Coordinates of C-alpha atoms and ligand atoms in Angstrom, one line a residue:
M28 CA -91.7 119.6 -113.0
S29 CA -89.0 116.9 -111.9
S30 CA -86.4 115.2 -114.5
I31 CA -85.2 111.9 -114.4
R32 CA -81.6 111.4 -113.0
Y33 CA -79.5 108.3 -113.5
V34 CA -75.9 107.2 -113.5
L35 CA -74.1 106.0 -116.8
D36 CA -70.7 105.2 -116.7
G37 CA -70.0 107.3 -113.7
E38 CA -71.8 110.5 -114.7
V39 CA -75.1 111.5 -113.6
R40 CA -77.4 112.2 -116.5
T41 CA -80.7 114.0 -116.4
V42 CA -83.7 113.5 -118.7
S43 CA -86.3 116.2 -119.0
R44 CA -89.6 116.8 -120.9
V45 CA -89.8 113.2 -121.7
E46 CA -92.7 110.9 -122.4
P47 CA -93.0 108.9 -119.3
T48 CA -93.6 105.7 -121.5
R49 CA -90.7 106.1 -123.7
T50 CA -88.8 102.9 -123.1
V51 CA -85.2 102.7 -122.0
L52 CA -84.1 101.0 -125.1
Q53 CA -85.5 103.7 -127.2
H54 CA -83.6 106.4 -125.2
L55 CA -80.5 104.3 -125.4
R56 CA -80.5 103.9 -129.2
E57 CA -82.5 107.1 -130.4
D58 CA -81.2 109.5 -127.8
L59 CA -77.7 108.3 -126.7
G60 CA -77.1 106.5 -129.8
R61 CA -76.0 103.5 -127.9
T62 CA -76.8 100.7 -130.6
G63 CA -75.1 97.9 -129.0
T64 CA -78.3 97.3 -127.1
K65 CA -80.5 95.5 -129.9
E66 CA -84.2 95.2 -130.3
G67 CA -85.7 91.7 -131.0
C68 CA -89.1 91.0 -130.2
A69 CA -89.9 94.5 -128.0
E70 CA -92.0 92.2 -125.4
G71 CA -89.5 90.8 -123.0
D72 CA -89.1 87.5 -124.6
C73 CA -85.6 87.3 -126.3
G74 CA -83.2 89.2 -124.3
A75 CA -81.4 90.9 -126.9
C76 CA -82.3 94.0 -125.2
T77 CA -80.8 93.2 -121.8
V78 CA -79.2 95.9 -119.6
V79 CA -78.3 95.9 -116.2
L80 CA -79.6 98.1 -113.4
A81 CA -77.3 99.0 -110.2
E82 CA -79.2 100.1 -107.2
L83 CA -78.5 100.7 -103.7
D84 CA -79.7 98.0 -101.3
G85 CA -78.8 99.2 -98.0
A86 CA -75.2 99.9 -97.8
K87 CA -74.4 97.6 -100.7
L88 CA -75.1 97.7 -104.5
R89 CA -77.4 95.3 -106.2
Y90 CA -77.3 94.3 -109.9
R91 CA -80.3 93.4 -112.0
A92 CA -80.7 92.3 -115.4
V93 CA -83.9 93.8 -117.1
N94 CA -85.2 94.0 -120.5
S95 CA -84.8 97.5 -121.6
C96 CA -87.7 97.4 -124.3
I97 CA -90.5 97.2 -122.0
Q98 CA -88.9 99.5 -119.4
F99 CA -90.2 102.8 -119.2
L100 CA -87.5 105.5 -118.4
P101 CA -88.4 106.6 -115.3
A102 CA -87.5 103.3 -114.0
L103 CA -83.7 104.6 -114.0
D104 CA -84.3 107.2 -111.6
G105 CA -81.7 106.9 -108.7
R106 CA -80.3 104.0 -110.6
A107 CA -77.0 103.2 -112.5
L108 CA -77.4 102.0 -116.1
L109 CA -74.9 99.6 -117.4
T110 CA -75.1 98.5 -121.2
V111 CA -72.6 96.7 -123.1
E112 CA -70.8 100.0 -123.9
S113 CA -70.2 100.5 -120.3
L114 CA -68.4 97.2 -120.2
A115 CA -66.4 97.7 -123.5
E116 CA -65.4 101.2 -122.9
R117 CA -64.7 101.1 -119.3
S118 CA -62.5 98.1 -119.8
G119 CA -60.6 99.5 -122.9
H120 CA -61.5 99.5 -126.3
G121 CA -59.8 97.2 -129.3
T122 CA -57.6 94.6 -127.8
A123 CA -58.8 91.2 -126.6
A124 CA -57.0 92.0 -123.3
G125 CA -58.9 95.0 -123.0
L126 CA -62.4 93.3 -123.2
H127 CA -64.3 92.9 -120.0
P128 CA -63.8 89.1 -118.4
V129 CA -67.2 88.6 -119.7
Q130 CA -66.9 89.7 -123.0
R131 CA -63.5 87.8 -123.6
A132 CA -64.8 84.7 -122.0
L133 CA -67.9 84.7 -124.8
A134 CA -65.2 85.5 -127.5
E135 CA -62.8 83.0 -126.5
S136 CA -65.4 80.2 -126.2
H137 CA -66.8 81.0 -129.8
G138 CA -69.6 82.0 -128.0
T139 CA -71.0 84.3 -130.6
Q140 CA -71.6 84.0 -134.5
C141 CA -73.8 86.9 -135.9
G142 CA -73.7 88.6 -132.5
F143 CA -77.1 90.1 -132.7
C144 CA -77.8 88.2 -129.5
T145 CA -74.6 88.9 -127.9
P146 CA -74.8 92.3 -126.1
G147 CA -77.8 90.6 -124.3
F148 CA -76.0 87.5 -123.3
V149 CA -73.0 89.7 -122.1
M150 CA -75.3 91.8 -120.0
S151 CA -77.1 88.6 -118.4
L152 CA -73.9 86.8 -117.7
F153 CA -72.5 90.3 -116.3
A154 CA -75.2 90.3 -113.9
L155 CA -74.7 86.8 -112.8
Y156 CA -70.8 87.5 -112.7
K157 CA -71.6 90.6 -110.1
G158 CA -74.2 88.6 -108.1
Q159 CA -73.0 85.1 -107.6
P160 CA -69.2 84.0 -107.0
A161 CA -69.7 80.3 -108.2
P162 CA -72.8 79.5 -109.7
D163 CA -73.5 75.9 -110.7
R164 CA -74.7 74.8 -114.3
K165 CA -78.4 75.0 -113.2
A166 CA -77.9 78.7 -112.0
I167 CA -76.3 79.7 -115.2
T168 CA -78.9 78.1 -117.7
D169 CA -81.7 79.8 -115.4
T170 CA -79.9 82.8 -116.0
L171 CA -79.5 82.6 -119.4
A172 CA -83.3 81.5 -119.9
G173 CA -84.5 84.6 -121.4
N174 CA -81.8 85.2 -123.8
L175 CA -82.4 83.4 -127.1
C176 CA -79.6 82.7 -129.5
R177 CA -80.6 81.4 -133.1
C178 CA -77.0 80.8 -134.6
T179 CA -74.5 79.7 -132.1
G180 CA -76.0 77.1 -129.7
Y181 CA -75.8 77.3 -126.1
R182 CA -72.9 75.1 -125.1
P183 CA -69.8 77.7 -126.0
I184 CA -72.2 80.8 -124.2
V185 CA -72.7 78.3 -120.9
D186 CA -68.9 77.5 -121.5
A187 CA -68.2 81.3 -121.2
A188 CA -70.0 81.6 -118.1
W189 CA -67.5 79.4 -116.2
T190 CA -64.4 80.7 -117.6
M191 CA -65.5 84.5 -117.0
Y192 CA -64.7 83.9 -113.4
A193 CA -61.2 82.9 -113.9
L194 CA -60.6 85.6 -116.5
G195 CA -61.7 88.2 -114.0
R196 CA -59.9 86.6 -111.0
S197 CA -56.5 86.5 -113.2
I198 CA -56.6 90.5 -113.4
P199 CA -54.5 91.7 -110.5
T200 CA -56.6 92.9 -107.3
S201 CA -54.8 96.1 -107.4
E202 CA -56.3 96.6 -111.0
Q203 CA -59.7 95.3 -110.4
D204 CA -62.4 98.1 -110.5
W205 CA -65.9 97.4 -109.6
L206 CA -66.9 96.6 -113.1
R207 CA -64.3 94.2 -113.5
A208 CA -64.1 92.7 -110.0
P209 CA -66.3 89.0 -110.0
A210 CA -68.5 88.8 -107.1
G211 CA -66.7 87.7 -104.1
S212 CA -63.5 90.0 -105.2
T213 CA -61.5 91.0 -102.0
S214 CA -60.0 93.8 -103.9
R215 CA -59.9 96.9 -102.2
A216 CA -59.4 99.1 -105.4
A217 CA -62.7 97.2 -106.4
A218 CA -64.2 97.8 -103.3
A219 CA -63.3 101.6 -103.3
S220 CA -64.4 102.1 -106.9
E221 CA -68.1 100.6 -105.8
A222 CA -68.1 102.7 -103.0
A223 CA -67.7 105.6 -105.1
L224 CA -70.5 104.5 -107.5
A225 CA -72.7 103.9 -104.4
R226 CA -72.0 107.5 -103.1
R227 CA -73.1 108.9 -106.3
L228 CA -76.3 107.1 -106.2
R229 CA -77.2 108.5 -102.6
A230 CA -76.3 112.0 -104.1
I231 CA -79.4 111.6 -106.5
R232 CA -81.6 109.5 -104.3
R233 CA -84.7 111.4 -103.6
R234 CA -86.2 112.1 -100.3
R235 CA -89.7 112.9 -101.8
G236 CA -91.9 111.6 -104.6
F237 CA -91.5 113.0 -108.2
V238 CA -93.7 114.0 -110.8
L239 CA -93.2 114.4 -114.6
R240 CA -95.6 116.1 -116.4
H241 CA -96.2 115.5 -120.3
P242 CA -99.0 116.1 -122.5
A243 CA -99.3 112.6 -122.9
G244 CA -99.8 112.0 -119.4
T245 CA -98.6 112.8 -115.9
F246 CA -96.4 110.6 -114.1
H247 CA -96.4 110.1 -110.5
A248 CA -93.8 108.3 -108.3
P249 CA -94.6 108.7 -104.5
R250 CA -92.0 107.5 -102.0
T251 CA -94.4 106.5 -99.2
V252 CA -97.5 104.2 -99.0
A253 CA -99.6 107.5 -97.4
E254 CA -98.5 109.4 -100.4
L255 CA -99.5 106.6 -102.9
A256 CA -102.7 106.1 -101.0
A257 CA -103.6 110.0 -101.6
L258 CA -102.9 110.0 -105.1
R259 CA -104.7 106.9 -105.8
E260 CA -107.7 108.4 -104.1
R261 CA -107.2 112.0 -105.9
W262 CA -106.5 110.1 -109.3
P263 CA -108.8 107.0 -109.5
G264 CA -108.5 107.2 -113.3
A265 CA -104.7 107.0 -113.4
R266 CA -103.1 103.8 -114.1
L267 CA -100.8 101.8 -111.4
L268 CA -97.4 100.8 -112.7
A269 CA -95.3 98.2 -110.8
G270 CA -92.5 96.3 -112.5
G271 CA -94.3 97.1 -116.0
T272 CA -93.5 93.7 -117.3
D273 CA -97.5 93.6 -118.3
L274 CA -98.0 97.3 -119.0
G275 CA -95.0 97.7 -121.0
L276 CA -96.3 95.5 -123.7
W277 CA -99.7 97.7 -123.8
V278 CA -97.2 100.3 -125.2
T279 CA -94.7 98.3 -127.5
K280 CA -96.9 96.1 -128.9
H281 CA -100.3 97.6 -128.8
Y282 CA -99.3 101.0 -129.1
R283 CA -102.0 102.0 -126.5
P284 CA -101.6 105.2 -124.6
L285 CA -101.4 104.7 -120.9
G286 CA -102.4 108.2 -119.9
D287 CA -101.8 109.1 -116.2
L288 CA -99.5 106.9 -114.2
I289 CA -98.8 106.4 -110.6
A290 CA -95.6 104.4 -110.1
V291 CA -95.4 102.1 -107.0
G292 CA -91.7 101.3 -107.5
E293 CA -90.3 103.7 -105.3
V294 CA -92.5 103.2 -102.3
A295 CA -90.1 101.6 -99.8
E296 CA -92.2 100.5 -97.4
L297 CA -94.1 98.1 -99.8
R298 CA -90.8 96.6 -100.6
Q299 CA -90.5 94.2 -97.7
V300 CA -91.2 90.7 -97.1
S301 CA -92.2 90.1 -93.3
M302 CA -94.0 87.9 -90.9
E303 CA -97.2 88.7 -89.8
D304 CA -99.6 86.6 -87.8
G305 CA -98.6 83.3 -88.8
C306 CA -98.5 84.9 -92.9
L307 CA -95.8 86.0 -95.0
A308 CA -96.7 89.5 -95.9
I309 CA -95.4 90.2 -99.1
G310 CA -95.1 94.2 -100.1
A311 CA -96.9 95.2 -103.4
V312 CA -93.3 96.3 -104.8
V313 CA -91.7 93.1 -103.8
S314 CA -90.2 91.9 -107.0
L315 CA -91.0 88.2 -108.5
T316 CA -87.6 87.3 -107.6
D317 CA -87.7 88.1 -104.3
A318 CA -91.4 87.1 -103.4
F319 CA -90.4 83.5 -105.0
D320 CA -87.3 83.4 -102.8
A321 CA -89.2 84.0 -99.6
L322 CA -92.0 81.5 -100.9
A323 CA -89.6 78.9 -101.9
H324 CA -88.2 78.8 -98.3
H325 CA -91.3 77.8 -96.9
Y326 CA -92.7 76.2 -100.0
P327 CA -89.8 74.3 -101.9
E328 CA -92.5 72.3 -103.6
L329 CA -93.0 75.6 -105.7
S330 CA -89.5 76.1 -106.8
E331 CA -89.8 74.8 -110.3
L332 CA -93.1 76.8 -110.9
F333 CA -91.1 79.8 -110.0
R334 CA -88.2 79.2 -112.3
R335 CA -90.4 78.7 -115.1
F336 CA -92.2 82.0 -114.7
G337 CA -90.9 84.3 -117.4
S338 CA -87.0 84.5 -117.3
P339 CA -84.6 86.3 -114.7
P340 CA -85.1 89.9 -116.2
I341 CA -89.1 89.3 -116.1
R342 CA -88.8 88.4 -112.4
N343 CA -86.2 91.0 -111.5
A344 CA -88.6 93.8 -112.8
G345 CA -92.2 92.4 -111.9
T346 CA -94.0 92.3 -109.1
L347 CA -96.3 89.4 -107.4
A348 CA -98.7 92.2 -106.7
G349 CA -98.8 92.9 -110.5
N350 CA -99.4 89.5 -111.4
V351 CA -102.0 89.3 -109.0
A352 CA -103.6 92.6 -110.1
N353 CA -103.4 91.8 -113.5
G354 CA -105.7 88.8 -112.9
S355 CA -104.6 87.2 -116.2
P356 CA -106.5 83.6 -116.7
I357 CA -103.0 82.4 -117.0
G358 CA -101.3 84.3 -114.3
D359 CA -99.0 81.7 -113.1
S360 CA -98.4 82.7 -109.4
I361 CA -102.2 82.9 -108.7
P362 CA -103.4 79.2 -108.4
A363 CA -100.7 78.3 -106.1
L364 CA -101.2 81.4 -104.1
I365 CA -104.9 80.4 -104.0
A366 CA -104.1 76.7 -103.1
L367 CA -102.3 78.2 -100.4
G368 CA -105.2 80.6 -98.8
A369 CA -103.3 83.8 -100.0
R370 CA -105.3 87.1 -98.7
L371 CA -104.8 90.5 -100.0
R372 CA -104.7 93.5 -97.8
L373 CA -106.1 96.3 -100.2
R374 CA -105.9 100.1 -99.1
R375 CA -108.0 103.1 -100.2
G376 CA -107.1 106.4 -98.5
M377 CA -106.7 105.4 -94.8
A378 CA -109.1 102.5 -95.0
R379 CA -107.9 99.1 -95.3
R380 CA -109.8 95.5 -96.0
E381 CA -108.8 92.0 -96.6
L382 CA -110.1 89.6 -99.3
A383 CA -109.3 86.3 -100.3
L384 CA -107.4 86.2 -103.6
E385 CA -110.0 84.3 -105.2
A386 CA -112.5 86.7 -104.6
L387 CA -110.6 89.3 -106.4
Y388 CA -111.6 87.8 -109.7
L389 CA -115.2 88.8 -110.9
G390 CA -114.8 87.9 -114.5
Y391 CA -112.3 88.5 -117.6
Q392 CA -110.0 91.5 -116.7
E393 CA -112.5 92.5 -114.2
T394 CA -111.6 92.6 -110.6
A395 CA -113.0 93.5 -106.9
L396 CA -110.7 96.5 -106.7
E397 CA -112.9 99.5 -106.0
P398 CA -112.0 103.1 -107.4
G399 CA -108.9 104.5 -105.6
E400 CA -107.9 101.1 -104.0
F401 CA -104.9 99.3 -104.5
I402 CA -103.1 96.1 -103.2
E403 CA -100.7 96.8 -100.3
T404 CA -99.9 93.5 -99.3
V405 CA -100.2 89.8 -100.4
L406 CA -100.4 87.6 -97.1
V407 CA -99.7 84.2 -97.7
P408 CA -100.3 81.6 -94.6
L409 CA -97.2 79.6 -93.3
R410 CA -97.3 75.7 -93.8
P411 CA -99.7 74.0 -91.9
P412 CA -98.7 70.4 -90.5
G413 CA -99.4 67.5 -92.9
L414 CA -99.7 69.7 -96.1
H415 CA -99.0 68.1 -99.2
L416 CA -98.4 70.7 -102.1
A417 CA -97.6 70.8 -105.7
A418 CA -98.2 73.3 -108.6
Y419 CA -97.5 72.2 -112.3
K420 CA -97.2 74.4 -115.1
V421 CA -98.1 72.9 -118.6
S422 CA -96.6 74.8 -121.6
K423 CA -95.1 73.9 -125.0
R424 CA -91.6 75.1 -124.0
F425 CA -90.2 74.5 -120.6
D426 CA -88.7 78.0 -120.2
Q427 CA -90.0 81.5 -120.7
D428 CA -93.4 80.2 -122.3
I429 CA -97.2 81.1 -121.6
S430 CA -99.4 78.2 -119.7
A431 CA -102.2 76.4 -121.4
V432 CA -102.9 75.1 -118.1
C433 CA -101.5 75.5 -114.7
G434 CA -102.6 73.5 -111.6
A435 CA -102.0 73.8 -108.0
F436 CA -103.1 71.4 -105.1
A437 CA -103.1 71.6 -101.4
L438 CA -104.1 68.8 -99.4
T439 CA -104.0 68.2 -95.5
L440 CA -104.4 64.5 -94.7
A441 CA -104.3 63.1 -91.5
H442 CA -104.4 59.1 -91.3
G443 CA -104.5 59.0 -94.7
V444 CA -108.0 61.0 -95.1
V445 CA -108.4 64.3 -96.9
R446 CA -109.2 66.8 -94.1
A447 CA -108.6 69.6 -96.3
A448 CA -108.1 70.4 -99.8
R449 CA -107.6 73.8 -101.9
I450 CA -107.1 73.3 -105.6
A451 CA -106.9 75.8 -108.2
F452 CA -106.1 76.0 -112.0
G453 CA -105.0 78.9 -114.5
G454 CA -106.1 78.3 -118.1
M455 CA -109.2 76.5 -117.4
A456 CA -111.9 79.6 -117.1
A457 CA -111.8 83.6 -118.0
T458 CA -110.1 83.9 -114.4
P459 CA -108.0 81.9 -112.4
K460 CA -110.5 79.9 -110.4
R461 CA -110.8 77.6 -107.5
A462 CA -111.7 74.1 -108.2
T463 CA -114.7 73.8 -105.4
A464 CA -116.5 70.9 -106.7
C465 CA -113.3 68.9 -106.9
E466 CA -112.3 70.2 -103.3
A467 CA -115.7 68.8 -101.8
A468 CA -115.2 65.3 -103.9
L469 CA -112.0 65.1 -102.2
S470 CA -112.7 66.2 -98.6
G471 CA -113.3 63.7 -96.1
Q472 CA -112.2 60.8 -98.3
P473 CA -109.4 58.5 -98.2
W474 CA -106.7 59.7 -100.5
G475 CA -106.8 56.7 -102.8
E476 CA -107.2 55.9 -106.4
A477 CA -111.1 56.4 -106.4
T478 CA -111.1 59.4 -104.6
C479 CA -108.7 60.7 -107.4
V480 CA -111.1 59.4 -110.1
Q481 CA -113.8 61.2 -108.1
G482 CA -112.0 64.5 -107.9
A483 CA -111.1 64.4 -111.6
A484 CA -114.5 63.8 -112.7
A485 CA -115.8 66.6 -110.3
L486 CA -113.5 69.1 -112.4
A487 CA -116.1 68.9 -115.3
R488 CA -118.3 70.9 -112.8
D489 CA -115.7 73.2 -111.9
Y490 CA -114.5 74.4 -115.2
A491 CA -115.7 74.6 -118.9
P492 CA -112.5 75.5 -120.8
I493 CA -112.3 77.3 -124.2
S494 CA -110.1 76.3 -127.4
D495 CA -107.5 78.9 -128.3
L496 CA -104.1 79.1 -129.9
R497 CA -102.1 77.6 -126.9
A498 CA -104.8 74.4 -126.4
S499 CA -108.2 72.9 -127.3
A500 CA -111.0 72.7 -124.4
G501 CA -110.5 68.9 -124.6
Y502 CA -106.9 69.3 -124.0
R503 CA -107.1 71.4 -121.2
A504 CA -109.9 69.5 -119.4
T505 CA -107.9 66.0 -119.6
V506 CA -104.8 68.0 -118.6
A507 CA -106.5 69.2 -115.7
G508 CA -107.6 65.6 -114.5
N509 CA -104.3 63.9 -115.5
L510 CA -102.5 66.5 -113.1
L511 CA -104.5 65.8 -110.4
R512 CA -103.7 62.2 -110.8
R513 CA -100.2 63.2 -111.2
F514 CA -100.4 64.8 -107.9
Y515 CA -102.2 61.8 -106.3
L516 CA -99.5 59.3 -107.7
E517 CA -96.4 61.7 -106.3
T518 CA -98.2 62.2 -103.0
A519 CA -99.6 58.6 -102.0
G520 CA -97.2 57.1 -99.4
Q521 CA -95.1 60.5 -99.1
E522 CA -94.0 62.3 -96.3
P523 CA -95.7 65.8 -96.2
G524 CA -93.7 68.9 -97.0
R525 CA -91.0 67.0 -99.4
P526 CA -91.2 68.3 -103.0
C527 CA -93.3 65.8 -104.9
R528 CA -90.3 64.8 -107.3
P529 CA -87.0 65.6 -107.5
P530 CA -86.0 69.0 -109.3
V531 CA -85.6 68.7 -112.9
S532 CA -82.1 67.1 -113.5
P533 CA -80.2 67.8 -116.9
L534 CA -79.2 64.7 -119.0
R535 CA -76.0 64.4 -120.3
V536 CA -76.3 63.2 -124.0
G537 CA -72.6 63.3 -125.8
D538 CA -71.4 67.0 -125.0
V539 CA -74.9 68.5 -125.0
Q540 CA -77.1 68.8 -121.8
L541 CA -80.7 68.6 -122.2
E542 CA -83.2 69.3 -119.7
V543 CA -86.6 67.6 -119.2
A544 CA -89.7 69.5 -119.1
G545 CA -91.9 68.3 -116.4
Ligands
LIG605 C1 -91.5 88.1 -121.6 C2 -92.8 87.8 -120.5 C3 -92.8 86.7 -119.9 C4 -93.6 86.4 -118.7 N1 -94.0 85.3 -118.3 C5 -95.1 85.1 -117.3 C6 -95.1 83.9 -116.8 O1 -94.7 82.7 -117.0 N2 -96.4 83.9 -116.0 C7 -97.1 84.8 -115.6 O2 -98.0 84.6 -114.9 N3 -96.6 86.1 -116.2 C8 -96.3 86.2 -117.2 N4 -95.5 87.8 -117.5 C9 -96.3 88.5 -117.2 C10 -95.9 89.5 -115.9 O3 -94.5 89.4 -116.1 C11 -96.3 89.1 -114.7 O4 -97.8 89.5 -114.7 C12 -95.8 90.2 -113.6 O5 -96.2 89.7 -112.5 C13 -96.7 91.5 -113.7 O6 -96.1 92.4 -112.7 P1 -95.7 93.9 -112.9 O7 -95.2 94.4 -111.8 O8 -94.8 93.8 -114.1 O9 -96.9 94.5 -113.0 P2 -97.3 96.0 -114.3 O10 -97.0 95.3 -115.5 O11 -96.5 97.1 -113.5 O12 -98.7 96.2 -113.5 C14 -99.8 95.0 -114.1 C15 -101.3 95.4 -113.8 O13 -101.3 95.4 -112.4 C16 -101.8 96.7 -111.8 N5 -101.3 96.7 -110.3 C17 -99.8 96.6 -110.5 N6 -99.5 97.0 -108.7 C18 -100.6 97.1 -108.5 C19 -100.9 97.2 -107.0 N7 -100.1 97.2 -106.1 N8 -102.1 97.3 -106.6 C20 -103.5 97.2 -107.6 N9 -103.0 97.1 -109.2 C21 -101.5 96.9 -109.5 C22 -101.2 97.8 -113.0 O14 -102.0 98.9 -112.9 C23 -101.5 96.6 -114.1 O15 -102.8 96.7 -114.8 C24 -94.5 87.5 -118.5 C25 -94.2 88.9 -119.2 C26 -93.5 88.8 -120.2 C27 -93.1 90.2 -120.6
LIG606 S1 -86.1 93.0 -127.3 FE1 -86.5 91.0 -127.0 S2 -86.6 91.1 -125.0 FE2 -86.5 93.2 -125.5
LIG607 S1 -74.8 84.8 -132.4 FE1 -76.6 85.0 -133.8 S2 -78.1 85.2 -132.7 FE2 -76.7 84.6 -131.3

């Protein structure tokens, strides 16, 4: 039996005989008495529980904010965990001068009132502080999209994000350690202390997979694809665990035992994005953050959809393959991937097969994955010439909300005539689904008003949406047609490849900035 090993405040900690689905938050608050990290929603929505994980990324360290309430403890293995106490204790207790620059900036900008949300904001801002040397306002508000504050209001918190860098840089470089040095610091002292942390992480890095045995279930964490494939064949009843942003909620909200788990997160071969035969090949362990970066590079039209997917901590932990495999009818990446003609490379033991993404979904929570099979790679074709593309997410809130409807449109035009159309919607059926009748109505037709009307009418043959708490069937049907019309209005006369509309821009109203949802 193995133990979980991680670094906390410079020391290696070992945790044994633990239930694999114990959350990082439970461990912090109940086992270690570190109650600075708060529990608000227990489902990844409010950000009160945000912590930062530092992990080796080649020779460097990478800092990721994650929601500790839905991360299982084994996710710490081989990483350094940073909580709000790590910042305060290491920076010196008690005096304002001793606070970490992020904490001091929040205090001096009056960015806290009751303080419940503050540890989460501190940690999200700390991840930004270590990750980006000069973020603009959009990067700051994106960073904070997963943190809710009920009393202070966001302006002082955004102000703190500007001032934390100046406070950090005002520390003499000889006195900066890696914790207090902002991204881009040239301090040798900071580099040396960061190198020491990296050495500690290398020392606990595993060469082989590990297993945790517990009466509630066995947890396997293979390190190679071959090992993963063998385990998956041998334990077809075990559940695959990737980032846990779906599975975590089964435990924290539904109190469902997960039984045996096979975690894919440590399989380095599956953490790569590469080019393969005219496709972007996105390994099953690539986080949503990294997958979306790679996809947005080729398809900038999708940037806004990606930005509105969960929050940075969710995108840091969750994977693209997890979103695809989960197969939720409102999985937001899926309509766009179907519209782009994505395929999946599936593996069982030594055997591989490819499947068009839309063929994965057989019914509500039913997929074509066979026992012992798993997604190895998501293959997304590179941009064909003449492609017009758009994806629209319709939800009640701009940030961090679940779609009522999500539509994606990919059209290839030649001389104003639709040569090929791929259209898919989420929220319109029991699974994400391609709109084949609508596609047929558009194909071969001039891309004009009349064709658009015919396409919208054809959507009634593709979908019979239901009413639920997010939207009525009638609303969904109307919105779907309107989204096609919007796509038409935005693309008519446009050069292909340009984002259909400029990115959402903040409007200044007095001293407050508002964002206009699409
Ligand atoms: C607060 C919050 C906000 C969210 N916002 C959004 C949103 O805006 N849009 C949206 O679409 N989703 C959203 N989600 C859902 C979730 O984040 C995504 O579905 C995510 O991509 C899941 O990936 P994961 O790696 O965390 O999957 P996990 O939770 O680890 O696994 C999900 C499922 O996929 C299976 N699985 C994982 N990897 C593989 C594989 N390689 N092969 C086969 N099966 C596999 C697992 O067994 C499990 O059934 C949100 C979730 C939370 C908690
Ligand atoms: S407690 Fe709300 S996100 Fe974790
Ligand atoms: S300060 Fe009270 S919730 Fe933010």
